[in-house]
mmCIF file of C-alpha atoms in Angstrom:
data_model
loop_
_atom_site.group_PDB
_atom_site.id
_atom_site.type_symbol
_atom_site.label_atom_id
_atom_site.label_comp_id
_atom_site.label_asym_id
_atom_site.label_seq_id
_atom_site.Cartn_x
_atom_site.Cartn_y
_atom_site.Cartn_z
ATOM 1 C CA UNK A 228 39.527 27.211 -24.384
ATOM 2 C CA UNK A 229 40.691 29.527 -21.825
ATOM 3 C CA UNK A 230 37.721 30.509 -20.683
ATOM 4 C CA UNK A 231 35.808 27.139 -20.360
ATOM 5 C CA UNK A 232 39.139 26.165 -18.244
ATOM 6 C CA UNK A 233 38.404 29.096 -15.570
ATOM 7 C CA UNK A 234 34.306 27.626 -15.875
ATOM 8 C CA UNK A 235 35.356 24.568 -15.222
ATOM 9 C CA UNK A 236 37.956 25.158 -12.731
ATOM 10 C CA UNK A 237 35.740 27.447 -11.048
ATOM 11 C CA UNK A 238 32.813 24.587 -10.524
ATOM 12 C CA UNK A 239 34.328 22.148 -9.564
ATOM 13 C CA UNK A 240 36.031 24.718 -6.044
ATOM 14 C CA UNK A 241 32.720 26.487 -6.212
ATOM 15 C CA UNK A 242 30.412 23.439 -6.423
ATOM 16 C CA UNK A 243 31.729 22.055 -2.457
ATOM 17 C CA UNK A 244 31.213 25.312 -0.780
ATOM 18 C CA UNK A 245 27.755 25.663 -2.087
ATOM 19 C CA UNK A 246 26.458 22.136 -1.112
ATOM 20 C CA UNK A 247 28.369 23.247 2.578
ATOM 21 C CA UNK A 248 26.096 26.255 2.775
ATOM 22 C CA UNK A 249 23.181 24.833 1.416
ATOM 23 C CA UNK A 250 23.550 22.142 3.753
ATOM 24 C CA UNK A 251 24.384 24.685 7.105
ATOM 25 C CA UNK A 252 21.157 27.051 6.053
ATOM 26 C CA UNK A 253 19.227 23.610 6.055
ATOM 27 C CA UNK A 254 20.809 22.271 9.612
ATOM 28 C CA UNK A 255 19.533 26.111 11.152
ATOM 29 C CA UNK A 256 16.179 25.372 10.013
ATOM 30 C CA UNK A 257 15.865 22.155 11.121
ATOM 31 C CA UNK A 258 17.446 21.576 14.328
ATOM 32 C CA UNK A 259 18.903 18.346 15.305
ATOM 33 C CA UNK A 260 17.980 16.821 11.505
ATOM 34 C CA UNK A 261 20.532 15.118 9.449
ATOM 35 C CA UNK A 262 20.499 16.850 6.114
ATOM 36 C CA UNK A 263 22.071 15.823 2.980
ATOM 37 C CA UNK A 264 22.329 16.985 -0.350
ATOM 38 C CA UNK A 265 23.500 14.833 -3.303
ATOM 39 C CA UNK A 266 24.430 17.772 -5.765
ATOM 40 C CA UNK A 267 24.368 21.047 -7.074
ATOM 41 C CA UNK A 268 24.379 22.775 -10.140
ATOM 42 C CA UNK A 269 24.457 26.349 -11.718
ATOM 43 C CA UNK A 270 23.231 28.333 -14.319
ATOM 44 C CA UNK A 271 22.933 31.689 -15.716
ATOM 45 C CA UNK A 272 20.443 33.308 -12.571
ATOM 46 C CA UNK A 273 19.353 29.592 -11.141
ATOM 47 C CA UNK A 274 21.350 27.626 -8.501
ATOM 48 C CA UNK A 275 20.044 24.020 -8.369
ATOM 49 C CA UNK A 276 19.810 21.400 -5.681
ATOM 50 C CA UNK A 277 19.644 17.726 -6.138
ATOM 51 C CA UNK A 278 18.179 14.740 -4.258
ATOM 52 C CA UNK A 279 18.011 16.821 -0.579
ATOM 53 C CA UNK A 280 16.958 14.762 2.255
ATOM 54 C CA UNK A 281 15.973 16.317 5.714
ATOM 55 C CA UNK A 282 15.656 13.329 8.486
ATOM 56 C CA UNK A 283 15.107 13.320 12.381
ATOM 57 C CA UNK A 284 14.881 10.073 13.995
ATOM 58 C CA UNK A 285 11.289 8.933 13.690
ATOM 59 C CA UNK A 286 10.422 12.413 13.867
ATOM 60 C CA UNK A 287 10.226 13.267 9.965
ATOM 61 C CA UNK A 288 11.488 12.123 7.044
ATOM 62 C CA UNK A 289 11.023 15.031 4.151
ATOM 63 C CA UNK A 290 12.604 13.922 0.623
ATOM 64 C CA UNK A 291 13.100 16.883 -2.494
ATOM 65 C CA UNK A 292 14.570 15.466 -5.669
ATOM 66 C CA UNK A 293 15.252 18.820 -7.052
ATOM 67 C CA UNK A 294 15.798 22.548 -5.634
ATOM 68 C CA UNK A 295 15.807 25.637 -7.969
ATOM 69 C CA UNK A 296 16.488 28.565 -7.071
ATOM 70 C CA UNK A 297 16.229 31.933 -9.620
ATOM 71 C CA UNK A 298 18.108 35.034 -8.859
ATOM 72 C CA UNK A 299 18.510 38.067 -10.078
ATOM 73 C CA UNK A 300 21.596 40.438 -8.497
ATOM 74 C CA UNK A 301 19.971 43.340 -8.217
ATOM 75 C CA UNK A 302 17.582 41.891 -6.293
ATOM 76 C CA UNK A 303 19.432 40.070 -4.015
ATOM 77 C CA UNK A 304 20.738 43.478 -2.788
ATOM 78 C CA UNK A 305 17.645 44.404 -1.619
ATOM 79 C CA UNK A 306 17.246 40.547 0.124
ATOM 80 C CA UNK A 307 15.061 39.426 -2.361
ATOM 81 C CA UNK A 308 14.663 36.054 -4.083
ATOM 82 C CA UNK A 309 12.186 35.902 -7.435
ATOM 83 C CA UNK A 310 11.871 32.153 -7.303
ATOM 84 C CA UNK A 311 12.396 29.195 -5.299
ATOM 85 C CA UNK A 312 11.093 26.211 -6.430
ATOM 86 C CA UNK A 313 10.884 22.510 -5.239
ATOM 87 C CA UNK A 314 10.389 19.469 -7.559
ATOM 88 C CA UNK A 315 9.161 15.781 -6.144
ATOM 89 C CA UNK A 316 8.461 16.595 -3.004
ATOM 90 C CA UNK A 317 7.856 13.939 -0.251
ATOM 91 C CA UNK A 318 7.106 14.292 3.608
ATOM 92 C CA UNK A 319 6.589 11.742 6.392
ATOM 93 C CA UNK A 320 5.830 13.704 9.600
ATOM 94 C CA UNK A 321 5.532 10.778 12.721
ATOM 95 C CA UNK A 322 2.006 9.622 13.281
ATOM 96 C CA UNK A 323 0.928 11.183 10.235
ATOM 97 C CA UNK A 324 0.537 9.546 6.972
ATOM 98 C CA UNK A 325 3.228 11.033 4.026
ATOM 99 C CA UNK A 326 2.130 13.886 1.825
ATOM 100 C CA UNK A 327 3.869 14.386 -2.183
ATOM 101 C CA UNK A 328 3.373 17.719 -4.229
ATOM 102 C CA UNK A 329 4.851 17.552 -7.701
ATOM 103 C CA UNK A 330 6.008 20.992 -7.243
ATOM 104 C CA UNK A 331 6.050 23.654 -4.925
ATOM 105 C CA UNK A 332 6.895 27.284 -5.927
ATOM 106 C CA UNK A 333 7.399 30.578 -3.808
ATOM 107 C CA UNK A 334 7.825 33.370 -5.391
ATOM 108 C CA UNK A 335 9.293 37.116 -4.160
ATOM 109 C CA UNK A 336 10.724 35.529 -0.902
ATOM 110 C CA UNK A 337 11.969 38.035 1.178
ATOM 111 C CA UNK A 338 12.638 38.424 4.726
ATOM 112 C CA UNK A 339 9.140 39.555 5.490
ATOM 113 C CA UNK A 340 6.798 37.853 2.728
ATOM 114 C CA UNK A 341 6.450 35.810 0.109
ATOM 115 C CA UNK A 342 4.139 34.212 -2.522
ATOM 116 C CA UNK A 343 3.080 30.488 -1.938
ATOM 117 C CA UNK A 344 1.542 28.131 -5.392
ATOM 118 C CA UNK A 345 1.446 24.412 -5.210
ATOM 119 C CA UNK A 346 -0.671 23.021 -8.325
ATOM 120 C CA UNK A 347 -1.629 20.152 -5.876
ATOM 121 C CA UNK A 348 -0.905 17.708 -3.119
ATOM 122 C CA UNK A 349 -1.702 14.127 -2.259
ATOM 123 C CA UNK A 350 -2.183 13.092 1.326
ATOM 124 C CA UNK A 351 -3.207 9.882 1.766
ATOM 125 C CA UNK A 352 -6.648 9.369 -0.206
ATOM 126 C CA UNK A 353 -7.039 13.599 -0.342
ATOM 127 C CA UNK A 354 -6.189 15.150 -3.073
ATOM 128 C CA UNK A 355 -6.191 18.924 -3.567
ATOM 129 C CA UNK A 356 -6.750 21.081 -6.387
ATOM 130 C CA UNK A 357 -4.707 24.725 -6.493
ATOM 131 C CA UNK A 358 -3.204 26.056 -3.544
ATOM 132 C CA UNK A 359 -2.443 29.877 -3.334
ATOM 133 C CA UNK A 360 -1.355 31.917 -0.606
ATOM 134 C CA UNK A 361 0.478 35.055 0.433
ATOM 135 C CA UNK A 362 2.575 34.153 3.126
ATOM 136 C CA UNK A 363 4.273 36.550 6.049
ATOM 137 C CA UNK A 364 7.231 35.997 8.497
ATOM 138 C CA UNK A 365 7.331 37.581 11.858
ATOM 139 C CA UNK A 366 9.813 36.496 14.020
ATOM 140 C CA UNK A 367 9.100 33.013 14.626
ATOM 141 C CA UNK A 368 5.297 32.881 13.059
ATOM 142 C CA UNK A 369 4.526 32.198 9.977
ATOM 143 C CA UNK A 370 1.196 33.749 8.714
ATOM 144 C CA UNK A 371 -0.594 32.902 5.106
ATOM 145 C CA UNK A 372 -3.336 34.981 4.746
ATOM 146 C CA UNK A 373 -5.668 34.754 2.617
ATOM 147 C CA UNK A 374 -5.493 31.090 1.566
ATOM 148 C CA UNK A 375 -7.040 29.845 -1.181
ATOM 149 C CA UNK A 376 -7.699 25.851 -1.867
ATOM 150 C CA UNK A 377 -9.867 23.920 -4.876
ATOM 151 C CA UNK A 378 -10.766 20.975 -3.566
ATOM 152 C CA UNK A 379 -13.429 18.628 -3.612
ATOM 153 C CA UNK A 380 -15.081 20.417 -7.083
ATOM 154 C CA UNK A 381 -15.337 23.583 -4.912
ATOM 155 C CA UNK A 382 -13.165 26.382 -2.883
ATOM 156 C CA UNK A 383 -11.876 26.631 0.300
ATOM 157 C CA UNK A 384 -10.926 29.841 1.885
ATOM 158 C CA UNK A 385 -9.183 30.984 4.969
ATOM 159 C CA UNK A 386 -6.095 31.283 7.063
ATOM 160 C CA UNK A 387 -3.401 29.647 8.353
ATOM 161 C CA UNK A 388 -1.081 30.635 11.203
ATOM 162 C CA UNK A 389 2.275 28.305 12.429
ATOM 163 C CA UNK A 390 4.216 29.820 15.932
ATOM 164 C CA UNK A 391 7.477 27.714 15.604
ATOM 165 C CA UNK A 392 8.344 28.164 20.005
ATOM 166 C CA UNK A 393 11.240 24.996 19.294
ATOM 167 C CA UNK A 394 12.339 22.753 17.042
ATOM 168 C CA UNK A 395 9.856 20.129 18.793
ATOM 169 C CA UNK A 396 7.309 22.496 19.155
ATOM 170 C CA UNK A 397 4.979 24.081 16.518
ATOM 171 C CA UNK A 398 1.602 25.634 17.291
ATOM 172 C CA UNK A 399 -1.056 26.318 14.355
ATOM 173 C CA UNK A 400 -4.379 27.777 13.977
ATOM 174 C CA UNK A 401 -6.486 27.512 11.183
ATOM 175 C CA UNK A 402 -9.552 29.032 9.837
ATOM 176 C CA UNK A 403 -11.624 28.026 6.721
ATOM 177 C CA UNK A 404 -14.685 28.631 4.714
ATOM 178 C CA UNK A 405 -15.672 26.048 1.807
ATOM 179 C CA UNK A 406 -18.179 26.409 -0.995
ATOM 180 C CA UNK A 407 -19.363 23.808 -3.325
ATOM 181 C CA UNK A 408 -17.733 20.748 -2.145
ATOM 182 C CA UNK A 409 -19.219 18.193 -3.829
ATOM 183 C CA UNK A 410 -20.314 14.766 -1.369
ATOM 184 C CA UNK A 411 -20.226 12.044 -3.854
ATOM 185 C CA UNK A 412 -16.353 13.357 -4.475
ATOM 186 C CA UNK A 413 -15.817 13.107 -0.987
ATOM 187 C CA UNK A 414 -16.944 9.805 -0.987
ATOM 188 C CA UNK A 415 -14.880 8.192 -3.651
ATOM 189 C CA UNK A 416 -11.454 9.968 -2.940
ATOM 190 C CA UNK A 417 -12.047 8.562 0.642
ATOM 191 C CA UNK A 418 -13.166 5.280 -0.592
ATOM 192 C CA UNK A 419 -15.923 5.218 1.401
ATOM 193 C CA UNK A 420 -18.138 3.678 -1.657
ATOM 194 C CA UNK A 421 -18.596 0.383 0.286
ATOM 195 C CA UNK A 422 -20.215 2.008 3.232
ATOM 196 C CA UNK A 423 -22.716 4.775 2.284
ATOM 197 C CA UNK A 424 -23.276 6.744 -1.004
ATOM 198 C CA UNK A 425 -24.133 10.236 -0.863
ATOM 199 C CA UNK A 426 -24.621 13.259 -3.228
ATOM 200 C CA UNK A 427 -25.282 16.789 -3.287
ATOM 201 C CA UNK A 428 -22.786 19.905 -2.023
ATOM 202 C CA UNK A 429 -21.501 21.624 0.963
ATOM 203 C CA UNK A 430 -21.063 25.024 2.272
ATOM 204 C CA UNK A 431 -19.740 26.125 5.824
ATOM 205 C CA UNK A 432 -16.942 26.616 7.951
ATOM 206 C CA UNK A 433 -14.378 25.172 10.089
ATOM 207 C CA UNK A 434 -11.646 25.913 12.560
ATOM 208 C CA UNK A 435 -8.433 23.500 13.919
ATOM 209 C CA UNK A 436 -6.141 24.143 16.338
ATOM 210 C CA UNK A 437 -3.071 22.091 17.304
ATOM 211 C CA UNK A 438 0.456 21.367 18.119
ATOM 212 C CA UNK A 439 2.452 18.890 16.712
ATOM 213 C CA UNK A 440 0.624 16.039 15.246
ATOM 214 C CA UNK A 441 -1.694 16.474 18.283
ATOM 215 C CA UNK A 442 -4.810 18.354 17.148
ATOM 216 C CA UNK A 443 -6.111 19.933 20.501
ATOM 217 C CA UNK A 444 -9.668 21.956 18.685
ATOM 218 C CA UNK A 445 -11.650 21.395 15.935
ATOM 219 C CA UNK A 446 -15.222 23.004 15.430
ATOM 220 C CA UNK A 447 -17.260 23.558 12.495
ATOM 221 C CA UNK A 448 -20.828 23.441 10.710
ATOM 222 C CA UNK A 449 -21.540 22.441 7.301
ATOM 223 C CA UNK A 450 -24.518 23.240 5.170
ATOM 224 C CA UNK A 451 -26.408 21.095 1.817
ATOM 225 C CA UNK A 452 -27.264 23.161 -0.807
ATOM 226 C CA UNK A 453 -30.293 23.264 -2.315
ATOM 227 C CA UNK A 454 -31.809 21.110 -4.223
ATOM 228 C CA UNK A 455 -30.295 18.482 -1.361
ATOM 229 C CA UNK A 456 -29.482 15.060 -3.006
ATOM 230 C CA UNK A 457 -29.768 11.015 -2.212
ATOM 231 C CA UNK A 458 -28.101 9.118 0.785
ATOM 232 C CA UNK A 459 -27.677 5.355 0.510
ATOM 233 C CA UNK A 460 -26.168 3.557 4.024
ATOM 234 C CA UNK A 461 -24.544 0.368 3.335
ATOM 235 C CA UNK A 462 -22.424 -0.168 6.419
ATOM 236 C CA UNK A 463 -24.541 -3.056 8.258
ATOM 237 C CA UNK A 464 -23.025 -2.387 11.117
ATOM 238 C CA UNK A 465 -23.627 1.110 11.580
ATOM 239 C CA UNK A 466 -27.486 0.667 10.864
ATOM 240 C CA UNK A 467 -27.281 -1.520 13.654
ATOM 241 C CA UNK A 468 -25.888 0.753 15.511
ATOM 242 C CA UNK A 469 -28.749 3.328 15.279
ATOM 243 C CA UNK A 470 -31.177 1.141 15.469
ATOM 244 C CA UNK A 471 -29.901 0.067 19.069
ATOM 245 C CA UNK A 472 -29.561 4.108 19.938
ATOM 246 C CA UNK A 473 -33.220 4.904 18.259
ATOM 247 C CA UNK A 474 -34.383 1.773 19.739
ATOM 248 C CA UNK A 475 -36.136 0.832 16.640
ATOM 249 C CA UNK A 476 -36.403 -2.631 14.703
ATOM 250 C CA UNK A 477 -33.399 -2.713 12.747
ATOM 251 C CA UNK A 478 -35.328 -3.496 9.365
ATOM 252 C CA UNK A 479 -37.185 -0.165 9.404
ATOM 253 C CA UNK A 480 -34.144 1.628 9.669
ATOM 254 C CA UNK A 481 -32.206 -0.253 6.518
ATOM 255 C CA UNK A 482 -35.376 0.776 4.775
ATOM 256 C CA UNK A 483 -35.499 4.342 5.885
ATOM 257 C CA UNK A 484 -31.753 4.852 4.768
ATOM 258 C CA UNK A 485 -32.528 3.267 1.146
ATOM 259 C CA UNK A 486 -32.364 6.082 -1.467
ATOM 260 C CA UNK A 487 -33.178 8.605 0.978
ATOM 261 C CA UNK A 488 -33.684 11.719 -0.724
ATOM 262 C CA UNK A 489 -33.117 14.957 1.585
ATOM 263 C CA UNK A 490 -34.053 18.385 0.425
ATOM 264 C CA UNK A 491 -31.625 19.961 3.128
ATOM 265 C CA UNK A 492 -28.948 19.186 5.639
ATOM 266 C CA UNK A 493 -26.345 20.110 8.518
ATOM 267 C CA UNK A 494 -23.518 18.592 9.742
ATOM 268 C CA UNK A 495 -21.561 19.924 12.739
ATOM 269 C CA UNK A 496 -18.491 18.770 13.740
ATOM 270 C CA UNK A 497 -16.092 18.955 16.881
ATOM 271 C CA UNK A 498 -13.296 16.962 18.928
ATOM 272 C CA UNK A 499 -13.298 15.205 21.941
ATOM 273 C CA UNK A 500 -11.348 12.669 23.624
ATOM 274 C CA UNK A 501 -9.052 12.040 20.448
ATOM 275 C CA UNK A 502 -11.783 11.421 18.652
ATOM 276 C CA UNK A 503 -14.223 13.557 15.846
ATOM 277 C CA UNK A 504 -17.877 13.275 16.200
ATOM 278 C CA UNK A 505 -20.173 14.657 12.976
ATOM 279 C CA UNK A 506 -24.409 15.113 14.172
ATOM 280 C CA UNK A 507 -25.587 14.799 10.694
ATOM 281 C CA UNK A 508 -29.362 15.980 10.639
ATOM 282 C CA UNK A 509 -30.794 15.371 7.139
ATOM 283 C CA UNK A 510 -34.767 16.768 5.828
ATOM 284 C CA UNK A 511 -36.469 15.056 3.280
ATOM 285 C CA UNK A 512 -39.854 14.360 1.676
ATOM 286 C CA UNK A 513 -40.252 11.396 4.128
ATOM 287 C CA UNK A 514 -39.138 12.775 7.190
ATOM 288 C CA UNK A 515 -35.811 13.842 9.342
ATOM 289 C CA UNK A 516 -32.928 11.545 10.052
ATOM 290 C CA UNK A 517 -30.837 12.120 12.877
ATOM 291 C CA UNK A 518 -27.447 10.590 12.969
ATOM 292 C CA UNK A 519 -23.906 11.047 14.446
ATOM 293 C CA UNK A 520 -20.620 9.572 13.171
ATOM 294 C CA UNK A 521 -17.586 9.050 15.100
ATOM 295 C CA UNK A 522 -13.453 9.202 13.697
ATOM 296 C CA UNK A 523 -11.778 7.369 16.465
ATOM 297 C CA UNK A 524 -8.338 7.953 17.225
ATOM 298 C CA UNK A 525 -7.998 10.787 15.146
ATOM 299 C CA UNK A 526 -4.825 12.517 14.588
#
């Protein structure tokens, strides 16, 4: 009895200072954010977090229903941290749409690296597959190299660097290669269905620059593997469309886009004027088709 008296006496002074301190290492991270933390909790090696929310004006809005973090002591000597992990995960980031991971785990956080593995995230109509990634700190970058991403059926590889200049700036670079990312995939998460139907894979690469929610570069080329696949366009209006820019009769070119089976394929891709353009130049049994689709406003 005496010694679940001292437990209990001990939580209940303890359990204040550590939602004080979780909330103060929060507020340094996230400058001029209102940060609040419903509770706390504590176990043998595992300090726990509950319902944390992290908001700035109409700046962000990020929402964690529960915070773990494992510790050993010997460990934390040497600054070391085996696990942290966050459960329910939700973040609106102003113009951007909201983005929810069921869990996020990183793993041997220390001051100068750590290990990054998210089974998946939802963004809108994406969804992602794994996510690994070593991850390194350096001052105020953040560097997590090499990154690894299923997606789409297939892999994406690359890098991805963040400069954190102010709390209202951020600068990020980021460099990818893909393999196997299957079109008709594409087409469905994006629920695109209604427009055009495509199948067959992609291979390539891609690189984004930006700050904020601005992106200010984006470049890449994509490849079709082999052995190609079908395109069906639907969208009325956008046959219309190239049948102004071809200048030809806008029945030939509904017909010409009907199961149209290509044997090979590029797409290249790039930003201008707040806007993505993607030349799509598709080979087939019954000729080429040249085409170009625009993402206005993009952001």
């Amino acid at each position: 009895i005496f010694f679940a008296v001292i437990f209990i006496t001990g939580y209940f002074f303890t359990r204040p200072l550590i939602l004080s301190l979780g909330r103060m290492k929060l507020e340094r991270v996230f400058k001029g954010a209102s940060v609040s933390i419903k509770n706390c909790g504590f176990k043998p090696r595992l300090i726990s977090f509950y319902n944390i929310e992290i908001k700035k004006d109409k700046a962000y809005d990020i929402k964690i229903k529960e915070a773990g973090i494992t510790y050993d002591l010997k460990a934390l000597v040497n600054k070391n941290i085996a696990k942290v992990s966050f459960n329910d995960v939700s973040a609106g980031i102003n113009p951007l749409k909201t983005f929810s991971a069921d869990r996020i785990d990183v793993l041997n956080l220390n001051p100068d690296s750590a290990e990054l593995y998210i089974p998946r995230i939802n963004y809108d109509n994406l969804k992602t597959g794994e996510i690994k990634s070593s991850v390194k700190f350096r001052d105020s970058a953040i560097s997590m190299s090499p990154l690894s991403v299923n997606f789409l059926g297939g892999n994406i590889t690359g890098d991805l660097n963040i400069l954190i200049l102010s709390a209202k700036i951020v600068k990020y670079g980021f460099r990818l290669k893909a393999l196997d990312l299957n079109i008709r995939s594409f087409v469905e998460d994006f629920k695109l269905i209604d427009k055009f139907e495509m199948t067959g894979s992609l291979e390539g690469a891609m690189s984004l620059e930006g700050s904020g929610p601005a992106v200010n570069e984006l470049n890449g080329a994509f490849f079709t593997d082999k052995p190609g696949g079908i395109l069906i366009i639907k969208d009325t209006r956008f046959l219309e469309n190239i049948a102004k820019n071809s200048k030809q009769p806008l029945d030939i070119i509904v017909e010409s886009f009907k199961n149209y089976n290509y044997n090979r394929g590029i797409l290249k891709l790039y930003l201008s004027n707040g806007s993505i353009f993607m030349n799509i130049s598709l080979n087939g049994e019954t000729g080429r088709r040249d085409f170009t689709v625009v993402l206005h406003d993009f952001k």
